[in-house]
PDB file of C-alpha atoms in Angstrom:
ATOM      1  CA  MET A   1      -0.125   0.071  -0.093  1.00  0.00           C
ATOM      2  CA  ILE A   2       2.672   2.440   0.859  1.00  0.00           C
ATOM      3  CA  LYS A   3       4.417   1.625  -2.286  1.00  0.00           C
ATOM      4  CA  THR A   4       1.362   2.865  -4.472  1.00  0.00           C
ATOM      5  CA  TYR A   5       1.403   5.976  -2.410  1.00  0.00           C
ATOM      6  CA  ILE A   6       5.067   6.596  -3.032  1.00  0.00           C
ATOM      7  CA  ASP A   7       4.715   5.680  -7.021  1.00  0.00           C
ATOM      8  CA  THR A   8       1.853   8.187  -6.580  1.00  0.00           C
ATOM      9  CA  LEU A   9       3.549  10.980  -5.076  1.00  0.00           C
ATOM     10  CA  ALA A  10       6.169  10.669  -7.792  1.00  0.00           C
ATOM     11  CA  GLN A  11       3.514  11.893 -10.197  1.00  0.00           C
ATOM     12  CA  ASP A  12       1.724  14.363  -7.777  1.00  0.00           C
ATOM     13  CA  PRO A  13       3.410  14.938  -4.614  1.00  0.00           C
ATOM     14  CA  LEU A  14       0.511  17.168  -3.358  1.00  0.00           C
ATOM     15  CA  PHE A  15      -2.323  15.000  -4.612  1.00  0.00           C
ATOM     16  CA  ASP A  16      -5.950  15.424  -3.444  1.00  0.00           C
ATOM     17  CA  ASP A  17      -5.535  12.728  -0.716  1.00  0.00           C
ATOM     18  CA  SER A  18      -3.005  14.435   1.180  1.00  0.00           C
ATOM     19  CA  ASP A  19      -3.355  17.287   3.817  1.00  0.00           C
ATOM     20  CA  SER A  20      -0.830  19.725   4.895  1.00  0.00           C
ATOM     21  CA  GLU A  21       0.697  19.100   8.201  1.00  0.00           C
ATOM     22  CA  ASN A  22       2.225  21.149  10.957  1.00  0.00           C
ATOM     23  CA  PHE A  23       5.933  20.815  11.072  1.00  0.00           C
ATOM     24  CA  PRO A  24       7.296  20.246  14.806  1.00  0.00           C
ATOM     25  CA  LYS A  25       8.244  23.450  16.364  1.00  0.00           C
ATOM     26  CA  GLY A  26      11.295  24.821  15.622  1.00  0.00           C
ATOM     27  CA  ALA A  27      11.548  22.694  12.174  1.00  0.00           C
ATOM     28  CA  TYR A  28       9.834  24.647   9.426  1.00  0.00           C
ATOM     29  CA  LYS A  29      12.026  25.116   6.570  1.00  0.00           C
ATOM     30  CA  PRO A  30      10.489  27.374   3.752  1.00  0.00           C
ATOM     31  CA  ASP A  31      11.648  25.240   0.872  1.00  0.00           C
ATOM     32  CA  PHE A  32       9.554  22.068   2.219  1.00  0.00           C
ATOM     33  CA  GLU A  33       6.293  21.477   2.553  1.00  0.00           C
ATOM     34  CA  PHE A  34       4.914  18.811   5.444  1.00  0.00           C
ATOM     35  CA  ARG A  35       1.924  16.217   4.231  1.00  0.00           C
ATOM     36  CA  LYS A  36       0.113  13.286   5.559  1.00  0.00           C
ATOM     37  CA  ILE A  37      -1.783  10.927   3.837  1.00  0.00           C
ATOM     38  CA  ARG A  38      -4.751   8.985   6.049  1.00  0.00           C
ATOM     39  CA  PHE A  39      -5.673   5.250   4.792  1.00  0.00           C
ATOM     40  CA  LEU A  40      -7.900   2.769   6.086  1.00  0.00           C
ATOM     41  CA  MET A  41      -6.400  -0.419   7.970  1.00  0.00           C
ATOM     42  CA  PRO A  42      -9.649  -2.659   8.348  1.00  0.00           C
ATOM     43  CA  GLU A  43      -7.878  -4.724  10.695  1.00  0.00           C
ATOM     44  CA  LEU A  44      -8.059  -2.065  13.239  1.00  0.00           C
ATOM     45  CA  GLN A  45     -10.307  -0.383  15.559  1.00  0.00           C
ATOM     46  CA  GLY A  46     -11.464   3.295  16.264  1.00  0.00           C
ATOM     47  CA  ALA A  47      -8.952   5.713  15.905  1.00  0.00           C
ATOM     48  CA  SER A  48      -6.271   3.412  15.107  1.00  0.00           C
ATOM     49  CA  ARG A  49      -8.101   2.197  12.340  1.00  0.00           C
ATOM     50  CA  LYS A  50      -6.589   4.996   9.934  1.00  0.00           C
ATOM     51  CA  GLY A  51      -2.942   4.666   9.138  1.00  0.00           C
ATOM     52  CA  ARG A  52      -0.900   7.499   8.572  1.00  0.00           C
ATOM     53  CA  PHE A  53       1.817   8.318   5.980  1.00  0.00           C
ATOM     54  CA  MET A  54       3.982  11.704   7.158  1.00  0.00           C
ATOM     55  CA  TYR A  55       6.111  12.817   4.081  1.00  0.00           C
ATOM     56  CA  VAL A  56       7.842  16.202   3.145  1.00  0.00           C
ATOM     57  CA  VAL A  57       8.178  17.577  -0.511  1.00  0.00           C
ATOM     58  CA  HIS A  58      11.228  19.529  -1.084  1.00  0.00           C
ATOM     59  CA  GLN A  59      10.278  22.091  -3.457  1.00  0.00           C
ATOM     60  CA  ALA A  60      13.954  23.256  -5.150  1.00  0.00           C
ATOM     61  CA  SER A  61      14.777  19.397  -5.882  1.00  0.00           C
ATOM     62  CA  CYS A  62      11.378  18.250  -6.660  1.00  0.00           C
ATOM     63  CA  SER A  63      11.881  15.540  -4.149  1.00  0.00           C
ATOM     64  CA  VAL A  64       9.542  13.487  -2.166  1.00  0.00           C
ATOM     65  CA  TYR A  65      10.902  12.170   1.003  1.00  0.00           C
ATOM     66  CA  PRO A  66       9.055   9.641   3.607  1.00  0.00           C
ATOM     67  CA  VAL A  67       9.162  10.586   7.323  1.00  0.00           C
ATOM     68  CA  TRP A  68       7.089   8.313   9.229  1.00  0.00           C
ATOM     69  CA  VAL A  69       4.081   5.799   8.662  1.00  0.00           C
ATOM     70  CA  TYR A  70       2.000   4.904  12.246  1.00  0.00           C
ATOM     71  CA  THR A  71      -1.264   4.501  13.552  1.00  0.00           C
ATOM     72  CA  HIS A  72      -2.987   6.149  16.663  1.00  0.00           C
ATOM     73  CA  GLU A  73      -2.542   2.738  18.239  1.00  0.00           C
ATOM     74  CA  GLU A  74       1.344   2.946  18.262  1.00  0.00           C
ATOM     75  CA  TYR A  75       1.201   7.086  18.938  1.00  0.00           C
ATOM     76  CA  PRO A  76      -1.853   8.524  20.384  1.00  0.00           C
ATOM     77  CA  LYS A  77      -1.387  11.943  18.226  1.00  0.00           C
ATOM     78  CA  ARG A  78       1.802  11.602  16.370  1.00  0.00           C
ATOM     79  CA  PRO A  79       5.296  10.927  16.667  1.00  0.00           C
ATOM     80  CA  SER A  80       6.772  13.503  19.066  1.00  0.00           C
ATOM     81  CA  ASP A  81       8.171  16.761  17.873  1.00  0.00           C
ATOM     82  CA  GLN A  82      11.486  15.474  18.636  1.00  0.00           C
ATOM     83  CA  GLU A  83      11.451  12.431  16.674  1.00  0.00           C
ATOM     84  CA  LEU A  84       9.704  14.101  13.607  1.00  0.00           C
ATOM     85  CA  LYS A  85      13.018  16.824  14.147  1.00  0.00           C
ATOM     86  CA  GLU A  86      15.363  13.909  13.694  1.00  0.00           C
ATOM     87  CA  GLN A  87      13.779  12.675  10.592  1.00  0.00           C
ATOM     88  CA  LEU A  88      13.478  15.969   8.926  1.00  0.00           C
ATOM     89  CA  ALA A  89      17.418  17.000  10.176  1.00  0.00           C
ATOM     90  CA  ILE A  90      18.404  13.494   8.352  1.00  0.00           C
ATOM     91  CA  ILE A  91      15.981  14.420   5.026  1.00  0.00           C
ATOM     92  CA  GLU A  92      17.629  18.056   4.876  1.00  0.00           C
ATOM     93  CA  MET A  93      21.198  16.663   5.525  1.00  0.00           C
ATOM     94  CA  ASN A  94      20.830  14.312   2.603  1.00  0.00           C
ATOM     95  CA  ILE A  95      19.777  17.031   0.330  1.00  0.00           C
ATOM     96  CA  VAL A  96      22.589  19.405   1.125  1.00  0.00           C
ATOM     97  CA  ASP A  97      25.086  16.164   0.680  1.00  0.00           C
ATOM     98  CA  VAL A  98      23.088  16.069  -2.837  1.00  0.00           C
ATOM     99  CA  GLU A  99      23.678  19.779  -3.546  1.00  0.00           C
ATOM    100  CA  TYR A 100      26.876  20.481  -2.328  1.00  0.00           C
ATOM    101  CA  PRO A 101      29.117  17.137  -2.233  1.00  0.00           C
ATOM    102  CA  PRO A 102      32.081  17.132   0.243  1.00  0.00           C
ATOM    103  CA  GLU A 103      35.260  18.042  -1.766  1.00  0.00           C
TER     104      GLU A 103
END
């Protein structure tokens, strides 16, 4: 299922089934857009019944980076700001490495 979303995002990163997501405090970057896709997971109950797939779009490189896949069974709201910041920092480092390779 996630591969299907990744294939879709390769064609249309801001497609209609995704929503804008708030950046963790202190992690906003103007050249990124943070998004979330919610999808049904029929074997789960209640709020946990929907999976969440978080990703960022780096507009300058036209790239999509998966950040986190979770349910409310695992995280009552969403992963912590600290966990999300760590993932976003890794993504940002990899983009910088591609744009500015070390000598």
